[in-house]
Coordinates of C-alpha atoms in Angstrom, one line a residue:
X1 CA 0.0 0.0 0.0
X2 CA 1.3 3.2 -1.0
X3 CA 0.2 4.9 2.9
X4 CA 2.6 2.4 4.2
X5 CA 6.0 3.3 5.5
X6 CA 9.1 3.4 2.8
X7 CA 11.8 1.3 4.7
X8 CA 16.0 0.9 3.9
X9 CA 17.5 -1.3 5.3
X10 CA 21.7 -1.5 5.8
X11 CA 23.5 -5.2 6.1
X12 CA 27.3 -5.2 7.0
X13 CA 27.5 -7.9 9.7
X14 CA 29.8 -10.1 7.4
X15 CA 30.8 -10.2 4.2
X16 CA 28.0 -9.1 2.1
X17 CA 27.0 -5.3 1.7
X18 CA 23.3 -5.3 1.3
X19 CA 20.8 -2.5 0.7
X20 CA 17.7 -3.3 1.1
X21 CA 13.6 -0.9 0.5
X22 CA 10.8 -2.2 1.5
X23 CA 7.1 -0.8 2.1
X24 CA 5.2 -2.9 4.3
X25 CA 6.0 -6.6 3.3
X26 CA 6.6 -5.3 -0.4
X27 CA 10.4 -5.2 -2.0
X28 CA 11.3 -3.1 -3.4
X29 CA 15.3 -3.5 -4.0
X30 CA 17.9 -5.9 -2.8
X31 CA 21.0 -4.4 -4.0
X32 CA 24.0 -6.5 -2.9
X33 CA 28.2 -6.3 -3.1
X34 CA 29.8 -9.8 -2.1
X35 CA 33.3 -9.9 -1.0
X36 CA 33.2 -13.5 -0.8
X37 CA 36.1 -14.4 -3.5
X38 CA 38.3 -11.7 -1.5
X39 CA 37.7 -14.5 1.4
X40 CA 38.1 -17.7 -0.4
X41 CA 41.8 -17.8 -0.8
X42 CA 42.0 -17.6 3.6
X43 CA 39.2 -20.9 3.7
X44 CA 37.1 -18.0 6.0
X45 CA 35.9 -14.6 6.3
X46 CA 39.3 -12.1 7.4
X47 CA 37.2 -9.4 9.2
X48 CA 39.5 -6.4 8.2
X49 CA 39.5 -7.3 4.5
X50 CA 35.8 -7.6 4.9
X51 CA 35.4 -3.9 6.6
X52 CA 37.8 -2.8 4.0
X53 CA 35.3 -4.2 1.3
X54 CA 32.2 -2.5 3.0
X55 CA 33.9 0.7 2.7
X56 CA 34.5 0.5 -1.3
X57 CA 30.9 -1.0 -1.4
X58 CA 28.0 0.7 1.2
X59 CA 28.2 4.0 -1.3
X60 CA 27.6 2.5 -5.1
X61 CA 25.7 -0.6 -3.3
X62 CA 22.9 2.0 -1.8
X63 CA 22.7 3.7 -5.0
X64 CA 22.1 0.5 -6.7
X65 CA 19.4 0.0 -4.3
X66 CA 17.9 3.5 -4.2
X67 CA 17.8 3.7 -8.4
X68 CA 16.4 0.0 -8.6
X69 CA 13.3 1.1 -6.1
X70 CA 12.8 4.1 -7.9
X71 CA 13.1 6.4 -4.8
X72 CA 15.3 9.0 -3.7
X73 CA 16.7 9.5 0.4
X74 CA 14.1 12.4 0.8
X75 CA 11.3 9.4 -0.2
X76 CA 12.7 7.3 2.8
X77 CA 10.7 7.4 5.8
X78 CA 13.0 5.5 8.2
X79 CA 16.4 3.8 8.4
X80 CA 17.4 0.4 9.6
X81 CA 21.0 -0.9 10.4
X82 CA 22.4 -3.8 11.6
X83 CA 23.7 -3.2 15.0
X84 CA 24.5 -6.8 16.1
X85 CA 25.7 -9.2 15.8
X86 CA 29.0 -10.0 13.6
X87 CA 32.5 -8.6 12.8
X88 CA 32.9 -5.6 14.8
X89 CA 35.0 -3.8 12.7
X90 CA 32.2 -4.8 9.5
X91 CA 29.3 -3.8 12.2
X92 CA 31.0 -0.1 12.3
X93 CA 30.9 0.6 8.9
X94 CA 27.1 -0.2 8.3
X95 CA 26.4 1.6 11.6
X96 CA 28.1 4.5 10.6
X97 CA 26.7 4.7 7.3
X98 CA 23.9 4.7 8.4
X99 CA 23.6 7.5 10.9
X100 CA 25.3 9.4 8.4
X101 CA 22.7 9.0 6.2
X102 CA 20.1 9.4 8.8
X103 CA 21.4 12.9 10.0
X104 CA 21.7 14.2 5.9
X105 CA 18.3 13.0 5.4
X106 CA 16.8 14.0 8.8
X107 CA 15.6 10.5 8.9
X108 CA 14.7 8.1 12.1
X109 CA 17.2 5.1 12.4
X110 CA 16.2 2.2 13.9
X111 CA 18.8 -0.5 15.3
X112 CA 18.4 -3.9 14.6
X113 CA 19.3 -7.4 15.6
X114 CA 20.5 -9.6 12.2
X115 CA 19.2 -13.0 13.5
X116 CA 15.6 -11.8 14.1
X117 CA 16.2 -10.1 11.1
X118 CA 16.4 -13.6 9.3
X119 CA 13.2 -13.5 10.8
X120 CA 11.7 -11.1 9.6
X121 CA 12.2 -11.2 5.9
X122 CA 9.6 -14.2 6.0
X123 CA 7.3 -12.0 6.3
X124 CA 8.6 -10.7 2.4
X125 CA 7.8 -13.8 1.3
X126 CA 4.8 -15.2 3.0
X127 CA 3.0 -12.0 4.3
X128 CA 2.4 -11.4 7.9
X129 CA 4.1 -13.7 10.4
X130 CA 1.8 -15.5 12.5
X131 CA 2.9 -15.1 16.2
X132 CA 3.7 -17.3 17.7
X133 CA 5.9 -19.2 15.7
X134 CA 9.2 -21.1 16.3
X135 CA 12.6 -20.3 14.3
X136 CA 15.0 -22.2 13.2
X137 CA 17.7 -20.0 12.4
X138 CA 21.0 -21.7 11.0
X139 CA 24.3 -20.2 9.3
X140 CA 27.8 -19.7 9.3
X141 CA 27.9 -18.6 13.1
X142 CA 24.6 -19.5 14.5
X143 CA 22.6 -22.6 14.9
X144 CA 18.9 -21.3 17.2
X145 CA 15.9 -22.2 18.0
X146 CA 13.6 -19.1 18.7
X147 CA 10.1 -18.9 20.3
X148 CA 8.7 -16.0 18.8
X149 CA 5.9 -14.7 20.6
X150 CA 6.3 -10.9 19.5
X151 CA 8.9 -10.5 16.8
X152 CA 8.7 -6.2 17.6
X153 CA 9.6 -6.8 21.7
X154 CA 11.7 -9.6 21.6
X155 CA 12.6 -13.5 21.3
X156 CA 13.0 -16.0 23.9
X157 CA 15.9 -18.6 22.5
X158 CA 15.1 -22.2 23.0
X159 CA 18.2 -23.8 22.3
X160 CA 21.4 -22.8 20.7
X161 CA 25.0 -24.5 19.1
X162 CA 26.7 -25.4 21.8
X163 CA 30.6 -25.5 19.0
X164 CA 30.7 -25.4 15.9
X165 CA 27.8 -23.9 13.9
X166 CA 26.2 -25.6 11.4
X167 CA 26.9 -23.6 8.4
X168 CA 30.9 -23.3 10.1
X169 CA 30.6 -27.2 10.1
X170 CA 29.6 -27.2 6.5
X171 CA 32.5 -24.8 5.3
X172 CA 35.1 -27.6 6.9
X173 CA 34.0 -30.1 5.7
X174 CA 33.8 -28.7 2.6
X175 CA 37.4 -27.7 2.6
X176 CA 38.3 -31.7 4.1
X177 CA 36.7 -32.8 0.4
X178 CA 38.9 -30.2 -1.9
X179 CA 35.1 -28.1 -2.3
X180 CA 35.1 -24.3 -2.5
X181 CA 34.4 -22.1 0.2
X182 CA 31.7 -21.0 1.4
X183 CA 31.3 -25.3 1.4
X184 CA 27.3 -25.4 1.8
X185 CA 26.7 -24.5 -1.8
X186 CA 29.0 -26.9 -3.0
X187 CA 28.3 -30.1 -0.4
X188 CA 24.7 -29.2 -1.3
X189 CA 25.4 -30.1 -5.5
X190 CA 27.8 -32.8 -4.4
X191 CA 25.5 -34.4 -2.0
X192 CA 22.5 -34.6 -4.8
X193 CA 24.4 -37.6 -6.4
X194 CA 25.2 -39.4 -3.5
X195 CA 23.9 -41.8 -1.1
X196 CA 22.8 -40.4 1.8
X197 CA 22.7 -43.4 4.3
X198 CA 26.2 -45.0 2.5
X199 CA 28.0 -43.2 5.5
X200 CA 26.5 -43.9 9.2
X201 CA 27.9 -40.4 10.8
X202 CA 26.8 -39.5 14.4
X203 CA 23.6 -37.1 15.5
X204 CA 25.6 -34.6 17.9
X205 CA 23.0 -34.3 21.3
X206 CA 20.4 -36.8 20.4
X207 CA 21.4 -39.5 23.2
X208 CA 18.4 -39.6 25.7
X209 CA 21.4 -38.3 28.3
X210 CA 22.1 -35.4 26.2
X211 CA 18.4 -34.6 25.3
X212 CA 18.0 -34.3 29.0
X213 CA 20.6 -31.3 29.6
X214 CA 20.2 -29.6 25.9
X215 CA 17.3 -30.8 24.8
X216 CA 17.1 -28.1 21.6
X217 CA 20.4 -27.5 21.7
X218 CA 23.0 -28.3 18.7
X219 CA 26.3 -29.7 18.1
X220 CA 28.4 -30.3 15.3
X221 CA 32.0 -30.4 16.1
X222 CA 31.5 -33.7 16.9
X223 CA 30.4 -34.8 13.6
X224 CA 32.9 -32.5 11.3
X225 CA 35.5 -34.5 13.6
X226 CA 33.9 -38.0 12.3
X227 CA 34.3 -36.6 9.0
X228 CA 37.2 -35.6 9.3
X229 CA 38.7 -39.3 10.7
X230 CA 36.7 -41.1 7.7
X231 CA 38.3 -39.1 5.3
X232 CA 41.4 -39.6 6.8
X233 CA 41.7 -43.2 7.0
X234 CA 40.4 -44.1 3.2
X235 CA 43.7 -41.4 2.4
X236 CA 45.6 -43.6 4.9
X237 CA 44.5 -46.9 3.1
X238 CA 45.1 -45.5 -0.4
X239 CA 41.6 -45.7 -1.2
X240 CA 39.4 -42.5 -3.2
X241 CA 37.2 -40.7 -1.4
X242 CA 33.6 -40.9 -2.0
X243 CA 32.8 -37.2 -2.3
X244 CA 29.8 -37.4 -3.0
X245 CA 29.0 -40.3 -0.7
X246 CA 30.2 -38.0 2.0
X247 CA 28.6 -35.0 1.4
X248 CA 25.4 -36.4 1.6
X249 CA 26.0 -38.7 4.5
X250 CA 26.9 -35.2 6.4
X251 CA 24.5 -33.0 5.0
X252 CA 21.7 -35.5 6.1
X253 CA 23.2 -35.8 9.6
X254 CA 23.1 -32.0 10.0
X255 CA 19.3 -31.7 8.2
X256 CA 18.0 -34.8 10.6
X257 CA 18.9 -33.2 13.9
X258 CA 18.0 -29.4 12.5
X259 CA 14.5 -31.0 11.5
X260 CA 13.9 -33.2 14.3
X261 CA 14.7 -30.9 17.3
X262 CA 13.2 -27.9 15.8
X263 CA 9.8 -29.6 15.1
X264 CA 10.1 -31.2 19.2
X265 CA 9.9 -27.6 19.5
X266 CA 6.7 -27.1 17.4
X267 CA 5.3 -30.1 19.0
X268 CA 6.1 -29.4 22.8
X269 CA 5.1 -25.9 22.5
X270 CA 1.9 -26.1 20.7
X271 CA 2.8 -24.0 17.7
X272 CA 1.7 -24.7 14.2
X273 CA 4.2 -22.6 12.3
X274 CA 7.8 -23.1 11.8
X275 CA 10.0 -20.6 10.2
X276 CA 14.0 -21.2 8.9
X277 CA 16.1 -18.4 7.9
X278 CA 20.0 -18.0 7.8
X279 CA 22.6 -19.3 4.8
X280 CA 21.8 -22.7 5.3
X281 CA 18.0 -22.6 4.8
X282 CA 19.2 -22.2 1.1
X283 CA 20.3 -25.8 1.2
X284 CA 17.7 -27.8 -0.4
X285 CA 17.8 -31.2 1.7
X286 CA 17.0 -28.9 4.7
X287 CA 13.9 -27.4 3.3
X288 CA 12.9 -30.8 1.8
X289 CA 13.2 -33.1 5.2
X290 CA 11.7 -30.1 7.1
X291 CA 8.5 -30.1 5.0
X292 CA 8.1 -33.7 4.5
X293 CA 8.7 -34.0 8.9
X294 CA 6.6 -31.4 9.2
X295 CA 3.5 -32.1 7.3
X296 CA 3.1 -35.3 9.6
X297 CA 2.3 -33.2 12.2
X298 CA 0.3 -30.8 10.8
X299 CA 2.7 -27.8 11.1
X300 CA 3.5 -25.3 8.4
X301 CA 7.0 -24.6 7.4
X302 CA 8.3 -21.1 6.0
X303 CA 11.2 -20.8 4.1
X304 CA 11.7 -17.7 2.1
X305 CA 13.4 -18.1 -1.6
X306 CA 17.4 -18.9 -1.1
X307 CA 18.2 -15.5 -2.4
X308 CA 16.9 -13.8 0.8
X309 CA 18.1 -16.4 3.2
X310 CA 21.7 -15.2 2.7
X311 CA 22.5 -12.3 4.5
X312 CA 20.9 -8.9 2.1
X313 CA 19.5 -5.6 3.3
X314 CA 16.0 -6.3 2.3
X315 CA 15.8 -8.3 5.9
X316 CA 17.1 -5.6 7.9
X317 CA 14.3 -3.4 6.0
X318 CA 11.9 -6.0 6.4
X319 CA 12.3 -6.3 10.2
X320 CA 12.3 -2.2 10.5
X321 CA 9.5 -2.0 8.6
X322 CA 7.8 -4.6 11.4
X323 CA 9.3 -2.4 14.5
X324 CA 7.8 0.9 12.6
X325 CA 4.4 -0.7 12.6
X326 CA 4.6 -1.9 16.0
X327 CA 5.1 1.8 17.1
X328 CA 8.7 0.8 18.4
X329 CA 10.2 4.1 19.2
X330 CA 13.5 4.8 16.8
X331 CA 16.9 4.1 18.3
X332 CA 19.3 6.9 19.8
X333 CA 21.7 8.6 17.3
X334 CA 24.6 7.0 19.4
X335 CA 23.5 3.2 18.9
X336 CA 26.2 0.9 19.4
X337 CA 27.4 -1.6 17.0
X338 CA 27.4 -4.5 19.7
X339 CA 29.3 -7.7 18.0
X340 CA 28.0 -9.7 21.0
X341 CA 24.4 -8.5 20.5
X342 CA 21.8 -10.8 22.4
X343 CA 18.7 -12.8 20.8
X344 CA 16.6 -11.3 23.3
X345 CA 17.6 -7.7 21.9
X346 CA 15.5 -7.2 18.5
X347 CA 16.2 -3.4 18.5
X348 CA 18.7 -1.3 20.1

């Protein structure tokens, strides 16, 4: 609706500059500058090459965004930023950006978490989110499970990696089998022509002992280590490795425990509605098991498209867009950029 607020949204927590305009759940632009290949070389993200890269990029990457909506700054009715979490240093230049574009444009600036973020751009997607819902949110440094009673106030996390995250578990692994980096992309193609249950590897924290103490909790450092030891001892025995064998035995062990603890978490709680965001809901075997798991049960899964999973500026938008509607009141003009943001902290 054309009444409804015009939202930007700035993403610099890692390694992608995003831009992102939305009105109400409509996007409008997703303008993004990757400085993934700048990364690739080091097997990770280097945080001060990636602040480096959001410096050449936050400039032509909200032009890009601005020309593709169609709008100008003036047309802007509020500003939202990543504050937290991620790279500090990648944090600062978003942040920074963005208040300087608040104070030219005499615009509000709102704050924002990035994981409820993934959230929020759902709502792009699939319209309004019903509340409550539970989360799933999965990627390079997270692995949660959210109860989301009122996206605009706050979370309450349900369960949380305990090591390695998945998506930092798929980017070793990928590395142990000669695959690019980022590895979930990669695994993900690999893994389509292999056998899935060729390789038994283990469920990280699905032993009744462990489901007692972290019940939705996750861990996969275990498993990239039984990887890691298969791997090993066919090189040791002079025998190929089955890459594609692998791939899909590990991809499945990661998808089975995502899927089965985060629908316990439907079940226990009574909700109907699951929603999965972060850089691995792009991989297809997740979003497959999920809704084939889920539609046993009765509960609806949300995925949005695996461009917007990835982290992008329309999600930041998307969620300031929510916190506008709400009637959140804007953040100070001296908001932090907090690497060590909490869940339970939606705005700042």
């Amino acid at each position: 609706m054309a009444d409804e607020p015009l939202i930007l949204g700035i993403e610099t927590s890692c390694d992608e500059t995003g831009v992102g305009i939305v009105r109400g759940h409509t996007l409008l632009a997703d303008a993004l500058a990757s400085s993934v290949e700048e990364h690739a070389r080091f097997g990770g993200v280097v945080p001060e090459v990636a602040s480096r890269a959001h410096l050449e990029a936050i400039v032509p990457t909200m032009d890009r965004a601005l020309t593709e909506a169609g709008v100008t700054l003036a047309d802007i009715d509020a500003i939202a930023v990543t504050s937290g979490p991620g790279l500090a240093g990648a944090l600062l230049v978003g942040v920074a950006a963005a208040k300087g574009y608040a104070v030219a444009a005499e615009k509000p600036i709102y704050g924002v978490n990035h994981l409820a973020a993934h959230v929020a751009v759902d709502t792009l997607e699939h319209g309004p989110l019903p509340e409550p819902a539970i989360a799933l949110l999965v990627s390079g440094g997270h692995s949660s499970l959210l109860l989301v009673d009122d996206l605009a106030r706050g979370v309450t996390p349900l369960g949380a990696t305990i090591d390695d995250a998945a998506g930092e578990a798929f980017d070793k692994v990928a590395r142990l089998l000669g695959l690019p980096f980022p590895g979930g992309p990669p695994i993900d193609r690999e893994a389509r022509s292999g056998d899935a249950a060729s390789i038994a590897f283990p469920r990280g924290l699905t032993a009744a002992k462990d489901l007692a103490a972290h019940r939705y909790d996750f861990s996969f450092s275990g498993l990239k280590t039984a990887v890691a030891r298969w791997v090993e001892a066919r090189q040791r025995a002079g025998e190929p490795v089955p890459v594609a064998d692998v791939a899909a035995s590990f991809q499945e062990a990661v998808c089975d425990v995502l899927t089965s603890k985060a629908l316990a978490a439907c079940r226990a709680q009574g909700i109907d509605t699951l929603v999965i965001g972060g850089g691995v809901a792009a991989n297809s075997r997740l979003r497959a098991l999920a809704e084939q798991r889920a539609e046993k049960y009765g509960i609806r899964v949300r995925v949005p498209r695996p461009k917007l999973c990835t982290d992008n500026g329309a999600m930041v938008a998307a969620l300031g867009s929510h916190l506008v509607a709400a009637g959140v009141a804007p953040s100070r003009l001296d908001l932090p950029a907090d690497s060590a943001l909490p869940l339970t902290t939606v705005s700042v």
